[in-house]
mmCIF file of C-alpha atoms and ligand atoms in Angstrom:
data_model
loop_
_atom_site.group_PDB
_atom_site.id
_atom_site.type_symbol
_atom_site.label_atom_id
_atom_site.label_comp_id
_atom_site.label_asym_id
_atom_site.label_seq_id
_atom_site.Cartn_x
_atom_site.Cartn_y
_atom_site.Cartn_z
ATOM 1 C CA MET U 1 4.496 14.627 -7.646
ATOM 2 C CA GLN U 2 4.559 11.084 -8.977
ATOM 3 C CA VAL U 3 2.072 8.581 -7.581
ATOM 4 C CA PRO U 4 2.478 5.121 -9.063
ATOM 5 C CA PHE U 5 -0.505 2.794 -9.166
ATOM 6 C CA LEU U 6 1.495 0.357 -7.067
ATOM 7 C CA ASP U 7 5.002 0.563 -5.561
ATOM 8 C CA LEU U 8 6.623 -2.827 -5.069
ATOM 9 C CA LYS U 9 9.999 -1.288 -4.313
ATOM 10 C CA ALA U 10 8.588 0.694 -1.378
ATOM 11 C CA ASN U 11 7.233 -2.607 -0.107
ATOM 12 C CA TYR U 12 10.553 -4.440 -0.437
ATOM 13 C CA LEU U 13 13.017 -1.912 1.002
ATOM 14 C CA PRO U 14 11.878 -1.900 4.669
ATOM 15 C CA ILE U 15 11.960 -5.728 4.824
ATOM 16 C CA LYS U 16 14.914 -6.237 2.495
ATOM 17 C CA GLU U 17 17.259 -7.781 5.081
ATOM 18 C CA GLU U 18 14.685 -10.251 6.303
ATOM 19 C CA ILE U 19 13.647 -11.247 2.787
ATOM 20 C CA ASN U 20 17.211 -11.612 1.573
ATOM 21 C CA THR U 21 18.098 -13.797 4.569
ATOM 22 C CA ALA U 22 15.093 -16.049 3.953
ATOM 23 C CA ILE U 23 15.957 -16.411 0.255
ATOM 24 C CA GLN U 24 19.611 -17.079 1.133
ATOM 25 C CA GLU U 25 18.509 -19.945 3.391
ATOM 26 C CA VAL U 26 16.735 -21.564 0.454
ATOM 27 C CA LEU U 27 19.857 -21.165 -1.675
ATOM 28 C CA ASP U 28 22.035 -22.634 1.066
ATOM 29 C CA ASN U 29 19.703 -25.607 1.461
ATOM 30 C CA THR U 30 19.550 -26.165 -2.315
ATOM 31 C CA ALA U 31 15.966 -27.446 -1.974
ATOM 32 C CA TYR U 32 13.936 -25.380 -4.379
ATOM 33 C CA ILE U 33 10.445 -26.878 -4.534
ATOM 34 C CA LEU U 34 7.983 -27.042 -1.601
ATOM 35 C CA GLY U 35 9.941 -27.927 1.593
ATOM 36 C CA SER U 36 9.978 -26.361 5.052
ATOM 37 C CA LYS U 37 9.634 -22.709 3.990
ATOM 38 C CA VAL U 38 6.473 -23.543 2.057
ATOM 39 C CA THR U 39 5.108 -25.715 4.877
ATOM 40 C CA GLN U 40 5.694 -22.962 7.438
ATOM 41 C CA PHE U 41 3.992 -20.428 5.224
ATOM 42 C CA GLU U 42 1.035 -22.750 4.561
ATOM 43 C CA LYS U 43 0.515 -23.137 8.308
ATOM 44 C CA ALA U 44 0.687 -19.380 8.974
ATOM 45 C CA PHE U 45 -1.676 -18.611 6.086
ATOM 46 C CA ALA U 46 -4.174 -21.291 7.153
ATOM 47 C CA ASP U 47 -4.150 -20.039 10.758
ATOM 48 C CA ALA U 48 -4.687 -16.427 9.702
ATOM 49 C CA HIS U 49 -7.727 -17.516 7.654
ATOM 50 C CA HIS U 50 -9.134 -19.897 10.291
ATOM 51 C CA VAL U 51 -9.002 -22.727 7.784
ATOM 52 C CA LYS U 52 -7.764 -26.247 8.339
ATOM 53 C CA HIS U 53 -5.749 -26.758 5.156
ATOM 54 C CA CYS U 54 -3.623 -24.521 2.960
ATOM 55 C CA LEU U 55 -1.618 -25.844 0.026
ATOM 56 C CA GLY U 56 1.027 -23.671 -1.618
ATOM 57 C CA LEU U 57 0.661 -23.652 -5.399
ATOM 58 C CA SER U 58 2.301 -22.319 -8.525
ATOM 59 C CA SER U 59 -0.337 -19.580 -9.083
ATOM 60 C CA GLY U 60 -3.838 -18.404 -8.314
ATOM 61 C CA THR U 61 -4.948 -19.499 -11.768
ATOM 62 C CA ASP U 62 -3.783 -23.011 -10.922
ATOM 63 C CA GLY U 63 -5.667 -22.669 -7.636
ATOM 64 C CA ASN U 64 -8.872 -21.945 -9.545
ATOM 65 C CA HIS U 65 -8.298 -24.966 -11.755
ATOM 66 C CA LEU U 66 -7.410 -27.220 -8.841
ATOM 67 C CA ALA U 67 -10.574 -26.161 -6.977
ATOM 68 C CA SER U 68 -12.683 -27.396 -9.895
ATOM 69 C CA VAL U 69 -10.591 -30.560 -10.226
ATOM 70 C CA VAL U 70 -11.003 -31.631 -6.596
ATOM 71 C CA LEU U 71 -14.738 -30.964 -6.763
ATOM 72 C CA GLY U 72 -14.909 -33.424 -9.651
ATOM 73 C CA ILE U 73 -16.111 -30.931 -12.261
ATOM 74 C CA GLN U 74 -16.632 -32.730 -15.580
ATOM 75 C CA PRO U 75 -17.267 -31.827 -19.207
ATOM 76 C CA ASN U 76 -20.833 -30.524 -19.702
ATOM 77 C CA ASP U 77 -21.119 -29.407 -16.085
ATOM 78 C CA GLU U 78 -22.012 -25.782 -15.513
ATOM 79 C CA ILE U 79 -20.338 -23.398 -13.068
ATOM 80 C CA ILE U 80 -22.008 -20.110 -12.235
ATOM 81 C CA MET U 81 -19.763 -17.077 -11.811
ATOM 82 C CA PRO U 82 -19.881 -13.290 -12.120
ATOM 83 C CA ALA U 83 -19.178 -11.658 -15.491
ATOM 84 C CA ASN U 84 -17.148 -8.893 -13.866
ATOM 85 C CA THR U 85 -13.935 -10.568 -12.741
ATOM 86 C CA PHE U 86 -10.465 -11.452 -13.958
ATOM 87 C CA ILE U 87 -10.403 -14.098 -16.682
ATOM 88 C CA ALA U 88 -8.673 -16.695 -14.475
ATOM 89 C CA THR U 89 -11.893 -17.146 -12.483
ATOM 90 C CA ALA U 90 -13.335 -18.842 -15.557
ATOM 91 C CA TRP U 91 -10.382 -21.125 -16.304
ATOM 92 C CA GLY U 92 -11.343 -23.410 -13.427
ATOM 93 C CA ALA U 93 -14.481 -24.474 -15.256
ATOM 94 C CA THR U 94 -13.121 -24.358 -18.793
ATOM 95 C CA LEU U 95 -9.948 -26.354 -18.077
ATOM 96 C CA CYS U 96 -12.217 -29.123 -16.752
ATOM 97 C CA GLY U 97 -14.211 -28.975 -19.972
ATOM 98 C CA ALA U 98 -17.160 -27.458 -18.118
ATOM 99 C CA LYS U 99 -19.163 -24.417 -19.115
ATOM 100 C CA PRO U 100 -18.886 -21.087 -17.337
ATOM 101 C CA VAL U 101 -22.344 -19.586 -16.821
ATOM 102 C CA PHE U 102 -22.118 -15.858 -16.244
ATOM 103 C CA VAL U 103 -24.400 -13.687 -14.158
ATOM 104 C CA ASP U 104 -24.268 -9.967 -13.437
ATOM 105 C CA CYS U 105 -22.821 -8.358 -10.352
ATOM 106 C CA ASP U 106 -24.712 -6.435 -7.705
ATOM 107 C CA LYS U 107 -24.938 -2.679 -8.242
ATOM 108 C CA GLU U 108 -23.664 -1.782 -4.766
ATOM 109 C CA SER U 109 -21.170 -4.456 -3.785
ATOM 110 C CA TYR U 110 -19.908 -5.249 -7.331
ATOM 111 C CA THR U 111 -19.870 -8.920 -6.279
ATOM 112 C CA ILE U 112 -22.095 -11.676 -7.701
ATOM 113 C CA ASP U 113 -25.844 -10.938 -7.875
ATOM 114 C CA ILE U 114 -27.572 -13.482 -5.623
ATOM 115 C CA GLN U 115 -30.982 -13.388 -7.359
ATOM 116 C CA GLN U 116 -29.377 -14.102 -10.714
ATOM 117 C CA VAL U 117 -27.453 -17.057 -9.285
ATOM 118 C CA GLU U 118 -30.666 -18.699 -8.146
ATOM 119 C CA ALA U 119 -32.209 -18.116 -11.594
ATOM 120 C CA ALA U 120 -29.195 -19.567 -13.422
ATOM 121 C CA ILE U 121 -29.263 -22.955 -11.665
ATOM 122 C CA THR U 122 -29.998 -25.924 -13.953
ATOM 123 C CA PRO U 123 -29.729 -29.691 -13.415
ATOM 124 C CA ARG U 124 -26.189 -29.405 -14.822
ATOM 125 C CA THR U 125 -24.978 -26.807 -12.319
ATOM 126 C CA LYS U 126 -22.190 -28.214 -10.170
ATOM 127 C CA ALA U 127 -20.738 -25.149 -8.503
ATOM 128 C CA ILE U 128 -20.960 -21.418 -7.866
ATOM 129 C CA VAL U 129 -17.846 -19.243 -7.795
ATOM 130 C CA ALA U 130 -17.991 -16.360 -5.330
ATOM 131 C CA VAL U 131 -15.329 -13.831 -6.309
ATOM 132 C CA HIS U 132 -14.309 -11.502 -3.484
ATOM 133 C CA LEU U 133 -13.845 -8.732 -5.981
ATOM 134 C CA TYR U 134 -11.473 -5.821 -5.343
ATOM 135 C CA GLY U 135 -11.002 -7.180 -1.800
ATOM 136 C CA GLN U 136 -14.656 -7.250 -0.720
ATOM 137 C CA PRO U 137 -16.182 -10.640 0.174
ATOM 138 C CA ALA U 138 -19.181 -11.753 -1.849
ATOM 139 C CA ASN U 139 -22.391 -12.206 0.163
ATOM 140 C CA LEU U 140 -21.550 -15.768 1.170
ATOM 141 C CA ASP U 141 -24.453 -16.786 3.425
ATOM 142 C CA PRO U 142 -27.187 -16.630 0.752
ATOM 143 C CA LEU U 143 -24.802 -18.318 -1.704
ATOM 144 C CA LYS U 144 -24.210 -21.107 0.799
ATOM 145 C CA THR U 145 -27.947 -21.528 1.259
ATOM 146 C CA ILE U 146 -28.468 -21.825 -2.512
ATOM 147 C CA ALA U 147 -25.540 -24.254 -2.819
ATOM 148 C CA GLN U 148 -26.860 -26.465 -0.009
ATOM 149 C CA LYS U 149 -30.404 -26.411 -1.377
ATOM 150 C CA HIS U 150 -29.225 -27.614 -4.802
ATOM 151 C CA LYS U 151 -26.423 -29.847 -3.445
ATOM 152 C CA ILE U 152 -23.743 -28.043 -5.394
ATOM 153 C CA ALA U 153 -20.373 -26.665 -4.337
ATOM 154 C CA LEU U 154 -19.340 -23.150 -3.402
ATOM 155 C CA ILE U 155 -15.886 -22.061 -4.584
ATOM 156 C CA GLU U 156 -14.296 -18.863 -3.292
ATOM 157 C CA ASP U 157 -12.025 -16.979 -5.674
ATOM 158 C CA ALA U 158 -10.165 -15.122 -2.941
ATOM 159 C CA ALA U 159 -7.278 -13.976 -5.159
ATOM 160 C CA GLN U 160 -7.906 -10.345 -4.202
ATOM 161 C CA ALA U 161 -9.062 -10.837 -0.629
ATOM 162 C CA HIS U 162 -6.334 -11.988 1.774
ATOM 163 C CA LEU U 163 -7.605 -11.447 5.349
ATOM 164 C CA ALA U 164 -10.924 -10.004 4.164
ATOM 165 C CA GLN U 165 -13.774 -10.922 6.488
ATOM 166 C CA TYR U 166 -17.369 -11.937 5.982
ATOM 167 C CA LYS U 167 -19.503 -11.328 9.090
ATOM 168 C CA GLY U 168 -16.329 -11.344 11.180
ATOM 169 C CA LYS U 169 -14.925 -14.557 9.667
ATOM 170 C CA PRO U 170 -11.932 -14.559 7.323
ATOM 171 C CA VAL U 171 -12.631 -15.677 3.757
ATOM 172 C CA GLY U 172 -11.021 -18.859 2.450
ATOM 173 C CA GLY U 173 -12.721 -21.358 4.756
ATOM 174 C CA ILE U 174 -16.375 -20.455 4.268
ATOM 175 C CA GLY U 175 -17.031 -22.111 0.905
ATOM 176 C CA ASP U 176 -16.042 -25.715 0.126
ATOM 177 C CA VAL U 177 -12.735 -24.681 -1.353
ATOM 178 C CA ALA U 178 -10.950 -21.392 -2.050
ATOM 179 C CA ALA U 179 -8.196 -20.168 -4.359
ATOM 180 C CA PHE U 180 -5.764 -17.389 -3.445
ATOM 181 C CA SER U 181 -3.197 -15.642 -5.630
ATOM 182 C CA PHE U 182 0.179 -14.302 -4.553
ATOM 183 C CA TYR U 183 0.890 -12.576 -7.852
ATOM 184 C CA PRO U 184 3.340 -9.758 -6.966
ATOM 185 C CA GLY U 185 0.697 -7.016 -7.116
ATOM 186 C CA LYS U 186 -1.830 -8.794 -4.895
ATOM 187 C CA ASN U 187 -2.303 -7.832 -1.215
ATOM 188 C CA LEU U 188 0.119 -10.607 -0.321
ATOM 189 C CA GLY U 189 2.564 -10.821 -3.201
ATOM 190 C CA ALA U 190 5.362 -13.290 -3.924
ATOM 191 C CA TYR U 191 8.478 -12.454 -5.946
ATOM 192 C CA GLY U 192 7.249 -14.471 -8.889
ATOM 193 C CA GLU U 193 4.208 -16.664 -9.514
ATOM 194 C CA ALA U 194 2.464 -18.279 -6.540
ATOM 195 C CA GLY U 195 -0.970 -19.166 -5.206
ATOM 196 C CA ALA U 196 -2.766 -21.359 -2.693
ATOM 197 C CA LEU U 197 -5.796 -23.544 -2.222
ATOM 198 C CA THR U 198 -7.552 -23.568 1.144
ATOM 199 C CA THR U 199 -10.285 -25.837 2.471
ATOM 200 C CA GLN U 200 -11.754 -27.166 5.714
ATOM 201 C CA SER U 201 -12.185 -30.593 4.099
ATOM 202 C CA ASP U 202 -9.567 -33.309 4.753
ATOM 203 C CA HIS U 203 -10.814 -35.159 1.688
ATOM 204 C CA LEU U 204 -10.526 -32.209 -0.728
ATOM 205 C CA ALA U 205 -7.127 -31.255 0.729
ATOM 206 C CA ASP U 206 -5.885 -34.781 0.184
ATOM 207 C CA LEU U 207 -7.054 -34.795 -3.444
ATOM 208 C CA ALA U 208 -5.485 -31.375 -4.034
ATOM 209 C CA LYS U 209 -2.206 -32.443 -2.488
ATOM 210 C CA LYS U 210 -1.967 -35.412 -4.832
ATOM 211 C CA TYR U 211 -3.013 -33.501 -7.936
ATOM 212 C CA ARG U 212 -0.494 -30.741 -7.121
ATOM 213 C CA GLU U 213 2.265 -33.313 -7.386
ATOM 214 C CA HIS U 214 1.482 -35.475 -10.441
ATOM 215 C CA GLY U 215 -1.300 -37.423 -8.731
ATOM 216 C CA GLN U 216 1.236 -39.321 -6.697
ATOM 217 C CA SER U 217 0.788 -40.865 -3.264
ATOM 218 C CA ALA U 218 4.438 -41.913 -3.109
ATOM 219 C CA LYS U 219 7.233 -40.978 -5.478
ATOM 220 C CA TYR U 220 6.558 -42.509 -8.942
ATOM 221 C CA TYR U 221 3.272 -44.112 -7.813
ATOM 222 C CA HIS U 222 0.466 -42.189 -9.483
ATOM 223 C CA GLU U 223 -2.954 -42.844 -7.993
ATOM 224 C CA THR U 224 -4.830 -40.164 -9.854
ATOM 225 C CA LEU U 225 -4.333 -37.786 -12.745
ATOM 226 C CA GLY U 226 -2.329 -34.783 -11.785
ATOM 227 C CA HIS U 227 -0.281 -31.793 -12.721
ATOM 228 C CA ASN U 228 2.710 -29.881 -11.449
ATOM 229 C CA TYR U 229 1.168 -27.139 -9.326
ATOM 230 C CA ARG U 230 3.823 -26.970 -6.586
ATOM 231 C CA MET U 231 4.967 -23.741 -4.968
ATOM 232 C CA GLU U 232 8.650 -22.888 -5.238
ATOM 233 C CA ALA U 233 10.650 -22.685 -2.004
ATOM 234 C CA ILE U 234 11.844 -19.141 -2.745
ATOM 235 C CA GLN U 235 8.231 -17.981 -3.008
ATOM 236 C CA GLY U 236 7.405 -19.752 0.255
ATOM 237 C CA ALA U 237 10.353 -17.988 1.926
ATOM 238 C CA VAL U 238 9.282 -14.548 0.671
ATOM 239 C CA LEU U 239 5.639 -15.140 1.578
ATOM 240 C CA GLY U 240 6.602 -16.421 5.024
ATOM 241 C CA VAL U 241 8.338 -13.110 5.767
ATOM 242 C CA LYS U 242 5.590 -10.950 4.248
ATOM 243 C CA MET U 243 2.875 -12.900 6.056
ATOM 244 C CA LYS U 244 4.075 -11.365 9.339
ATOM 245 C CA TYR U 245 3.226 -7.920 7.989
ATOM 246 C CA LEU U 246 -0.022 -8.746 6.198
ATOM 247 C CA GLN U 247 -2.290 -7.529 8.995
ATOM 248 C CA GLN U 248 -0.359 -4.257 9.141
ATOM 249 C CA PHE U 249 -0.448 -3.852 5.326
ATOM 250 C CA THR U 250 -4.191 -4.523 5.370
ATOM 251 C CA GLU U 251 -4.818 -1.869 8.031
ATOM 252 C CA LYS U 252 -2.843 0.646 5.969
ATOM 253 C CA ARG U 253 -4.968 -0.120 2.892
ATOM 254 C CA ARG U 254 -8.126 0.373 4.935
ATOM 255 C CA ALA U 255 -6.806 3.674 6.306
ATOM 256 C CA ILE U 256 -5.974 4.917 2.786
ATOM 257 C CA ALA U 257 -9.482 3.926 1.663
ATOM 258 C CA GLN U 258 -10.911 5.998 4.535
ATOM 259 C CA GLN U 259 -8.889 9.007 3.362
ATOM 260 C CA TYR U 260 -10.226 8.519 -0.176
ATOM 261 C CA TYR U 261 -13.801 8.321 1.125
ATOM 262 C CA GLN U 262 -13.365 11.496 3.148
ATOM 263 C CA GLN U 263 -11.696 13.514 0.443
ATOM 264 C CA LEU U 264 -13.735 12.341 -2.540
ATOM 265 C CA SER U 265 -17.225 12.038 -1.083
ATOM 266 C CA GLY U 266 -18.220 15.579 -2.118
ATOM 267 C CA ILE U 267 -17.717 14.948 -5.835
ATOM 268 C CA GLU U 268 -21.123 14.373 -7.362
ATOM 269 C CA GLN U 269 -19.905 12.913 -10.656
ATOM 270 C CA LEU U 270 -17.930 10.196 -8.908
ATOM 271 C CA ILE U 271 -19.384 6.934 -7.577
ATOM 272 C CA LEU U 272 -17.277 5.584 -4.693
ATOM 273 C CA PRO U 273 -17.063 1.894 -3.756
ATOM 274 C CA LYS U 274 -19.309 0.694 -0.973
ATOM 275 C CA GLU U 275 -18.178 -1.445 1.937
ATOM 276 C CA MET U 276 -21.124 -3.714 2.649
ATOM 277 C CA PRO U 277 -22.351 -4.149 6.252
ATOM 278 C CA TYR U 278 -21.362 -7.829 6.233
ATOM 279 C CA ALA U 279 -17.894 -7.181 4.847
ATOM 280 C CA GLN U 280 -14.467 -6.201 6.021
ATOM 281 C CA HIS U 281 -13.054 -4.955 2.707
ATOM 282 C CA VAL U 282 -9.272 -5.209 2.263
ATOM 283 C CA TYR U 283 -9.096 -2.772 -0.674
ATOM 284 C CA HIS U 284 -6.951 -4.715 -3.063
ATOM 285 C CA LEU U 285 -8.304 -2.067 -5.407
ATOM 286 C CA PHE U 286 -10.107 1.225 -4.804
ATOM 287 C CA VAL U 287 -12.424 1.372 -7.806
ATOM 288 C CA VAL U 288 -14.412 4.517 -8.538
ATOM 289 C CA GLN U 289 -16.892 5.068 -11.368
ATOM 290 C CA THR U 290 -17.506 8.074 -13.592
ATOM 291 C CA VAL U 291 -19.001 8.594 -17.051
ATOM 292 C CA GLN U 292 -15.897 10.692 -17.817
ATOM 293 C CA ARG U 293 -13.602 7.772 -17.048
ATOM 294 C CA ASP U 294 -11.302 8.016 -20.067
ATOM 295 C CA ALA U 295 -10.843 11.773 -19.725
ATOM 296 C CA LEU U 296 -10.186 11.471 -15.988
ATOM 297 C CA GLN U 297 -7.646 8.716 -16.536
ATOM 298 C CA GLN U 298 -5.874 10.779 -19.170
ATOM 299 C CA PHE U 299 -5.847 13.820 -16.876
ATOM 300 C CA LEU U 300 -4.402 11.838 -13.959
ATOM 301 C CA THR U 301 -1.741 10.285 -16.198
ATOM 302 C CA GLU U 302 -0.645 13.781 -17.196
ATOM 303 C CA LYS U 303 -0.384 14.689 -13.510
ATOM 304 C CA GLY U 304 1.906 11.719 -12.812
ATOM 305 C CA ILE U 305 -0.766 9.505 -11.232
ATOM 306 C CA GLY U 306 -0.979 5.828 -12.188
ATOM 307 C CA THR U 307 -4.415 4.211 -12.509
ATOM 308 C CA GLY U 308 -5.826 0.903 -13.778
ATOM 309 C CA LEU U 309 -8.999 -0.592 -15.266
ATOM 310 C CA HIS U 310 -10.530 -3.628 -13.532
ATOM 311 C CA TYR U 311 -11.944 -4.739 -15.851
ATOM 312 C CA PRO U 312 -12.567 -3.034 -19.206
ATOM 313 C CA VAL U 313 -14.255 -6.064 -20.827
ATOM 314 C CA PRO U 314 -16.536 -8.344 -18.791
ATOM 315 C CA LEU U 315 -16.052 -12.066 -19.363
ATOM 316 C CA HIS U 316 -19.280 -12.608 -21.348
ATOM 317 C CA LEU U 317 -17.993 -10.195 -23.997
ATOM 318 C CA GLN U 318 -14.487 -11.679 -24.271
ATOM 319 C CA GLN U 319 -13.545 -13.079 -27.668
ATOM 320 C CA CYS U 320 -12.577 -16.419 -26.095
ATOM 321 C CA PHE U 321 -16.171 -16.971 -24.905
ATOM 322 C CA LYS U 322 -17.877 -15.925 -28.140
ATOM 323 C CA ASN U 323 -19.090 -19.489 -28.608
ATOM 324 C CA LEU U 324 -21.197 -19.203 -25.439
ATOM 325 C CA GLY U 325 -23.536 -16.810 -27.242
ATOM 326 C CA TYR U 326 -23.679 -13.886 -24.831
ATOM 327 C CA GLN U 327 -24.303 -10.377 -26.147
ATOM 328 C CA ALA U 328 -23.799 -6.773 -25.141
ATOM 329 C CA GLY U 329 -26.725 -5.816 -22.932
ATOM 330 C CA ASN U 330 -26.877 -9.172 -21.109
ATOM 331 C CA PHE U 331 -25.248 -7.868 -17.932
ATOM 332 C CA PRO U 332 -25.717 -4.096 -17.667
ATOM 333 C CA ILE U 333 -23.962 -3.560 -14.326
ATOM 334 C CA SER U 334 -20.810 -5.389 -15.409
ATOM 335 C CA GLU U 335 -20.875 -3.578 -18.744
ATOM 336 C CA GLN U 336 -21.297 -0.204 -17.054
ATOM 337 C CA LEU U 337 -18.346 -0.981 -14.783
ATOM 338 C CA GLY U 338 -16.313 -1.889 -17.846
ATOM 339 C CA LYS U 339 -16.929 1.571 -19.280
ATOM 340 C CA GLN U 340 -16.826 3.635 -16.084
ATOM 341 C CA CYS U 341 -14.465 1.961 -13.630
ATOM 342 C CA LEU U 342 -11.156 3.477 -12.639
ATOM 343 C CA SER U 343 -8.810 2.002 -10.044
ATOM 344 C CA LEU U 344 -6.938 4.662 -8.060
ATOM 345 C CA PRO U 345 -3.442 4.151 -6.631
ATOM 346 C CA MET U 346 -3.606 1.810 -3.631
ATOM 347 C CA PHE U 347 -0.675 0.276 -1.786
ATOM 348 C CA PRO U 348 0.197 0.138 1.922
ATOM 349 C CA GLU U 349 3.224 2.440 1.603
ATOM 350 C CA MET U 350 1.233 5.245 -0.029
ATOM 351 C CA THR U 351 1.947 8.466 1.877
ATOM 352 C CA ASN U 352 -0.582 10.922 3.179
ATOM 353 C CA GLU U 353 0.764 13.517 0.708
ATOM 354 C CA GLN U 354 0.255 11.108 -2.174
ATOM 355 C CA VAL U 355 -3.371 10.432 -1.232
ATOM 356 C CA VAL U 356 -4.040 14.168 -0.815
ATOM 357 C CA TYR U 357 -2.438 14.885 -4.192
ATOM 358 C CA VAL U 358 -4.541 12.235 -5.972
ATOM 359 C CA CYS U 359 -7.739 13.603 -4.411
ATOM 360 C CA GLU U 360 -6.815 17.203 -5.238
ATOM 361 C CA GLN U 361 -6.206 16.342 -8.873
ATOM 362 C CA ILE U 362 -9.502 14.461 -9.133
ATOM 363 C CA SER U 363 -11.315 17.472 -7.615
ATOM 364 C CA ARG U 364 -9.547 19.777 -10.057
ATOM 365 C CA PHE U 365 -10.584 17.615 -12.984
ATOM 366 C CA PHE U 366 -14.257 17.755 -12.052
ATOM 367 C CA SER U 367 -14.237 21.455 -11.156
ATOM 368 C CA GLN U 368 -13.050 22.195 -14.711
ATOM 369 C CA GLN U 369 -15.955 20.311 -16.272
HETATM 370 C C1 LIG E 401 -5.062 -12.491 -9.869
HETATM 371 C C2 LIG E 401 -6.337 -13.231 -9.968
HETATM 372 C C3 LIG E 401 -6.374 -14.591 -10.311
HETATM 373 C C4 LIG E 401 -5.176 -15.340 -10.822
HETATM 374 O O1 LIG E 401 -4.085 -15.383 -10.008
HETATM 375 P P1 LIG E 401 -2.616 -15.594 -10.622
HETATM 376 O O2 LIG E 401 -1.784 -15.854 -9.403
HETATM 377 O O3 LIG E 401 -2.239 -14.332 -11.316
HETATM 378 O O4 LIG E 401 -2.645 -16.765 -11.530
HETATM 379 C C5 LIG E 401 -7.594 -15.235 -10.277
HETATM 380 N N1 LIG E 401 -8.720 -14.603 -9.944
HETATM 381 C C6 LIG E 401 -8.737 -13.286 -9.633
HETATM 382 C C7 LIG E 401 -10.033 -12.646 -9.256
HETATM 383 C C8 LIG E 401 -7.551 -12.564 -9.645
HETATM 384 O O5 LIG E 401 -7.572 -11.261 -9.352
#
């Protein structure tokens, strides 16, 4: 049996007609940037996340940058963020000339370690980035308390966490500003590059809207600096269709995670992810840990099972941040994850047989050890 890590074709086929019709409408209208399809999607996405504003963007990376821009992050400012995340989390700070300050992640939730955040605050700190890693919200309440106490901002990197909930509230409107990604492999994926910024603040939304479109208030009148961070109409059309199924896709992911928990919980050598009591995890990734990670991955590859590593090198050990002076040993939990993490296949269309097969092969691997 073949079990891909992700199956975008299985996702497309059942909604092919609807998607093709929506794309055809964009082609017929010959309006390719922003426009009504994007506006409709923005409204649906904002409503689903109980947030006042959603702006469709060119990518999640641009969303991270734009979040820092609208918060007024400047050179020499510091932004605290977890070391275990995708590199784009850090571009928000660095593209503003600010310094990313890394802290470790929590051993159980794999999201940012609250105690270390408090300890990393300096007079230069301007923001904290809470990454809802693998689809699980960071522990936002204590982060909000720290942010309020020090009068700094809280950014949510929600690229992996569409519809995830923190204490019953959807992510995206809890911090000051949030960035989402619609990269094709994300829980809500476009058919190309796309992202969004969400916020409850009229002021930040207004700034973001201008910056997204060359800093202009009216065509060719540029009030502020800007960039071209607009979402394409075709992506808005695709996302508008897929948005209707997002709740259903999310429930499927959660059901597959439950099957994994049930079928893998007896394996002593395997550490399973933990859904925290405050979180509704949306399982963008199902990340297990084992000291025999490389051998297990190899074994599963031979059995036709696709896996991934998220992430093999934590940010403080990336070549591009060498100048920041971090060393191996600084963040043991992130470093351990780098060596031991393995992401199992996870996509809404995964069949029961596929999940059973993956679990059987993992059991076989460990019973041979
Ligand atoms: C995917 C991702 C991003 C970047 O999104 P793109 O749309 O690929 O630019 C940022 N942060 C995290 C945590 C991500 O997983």
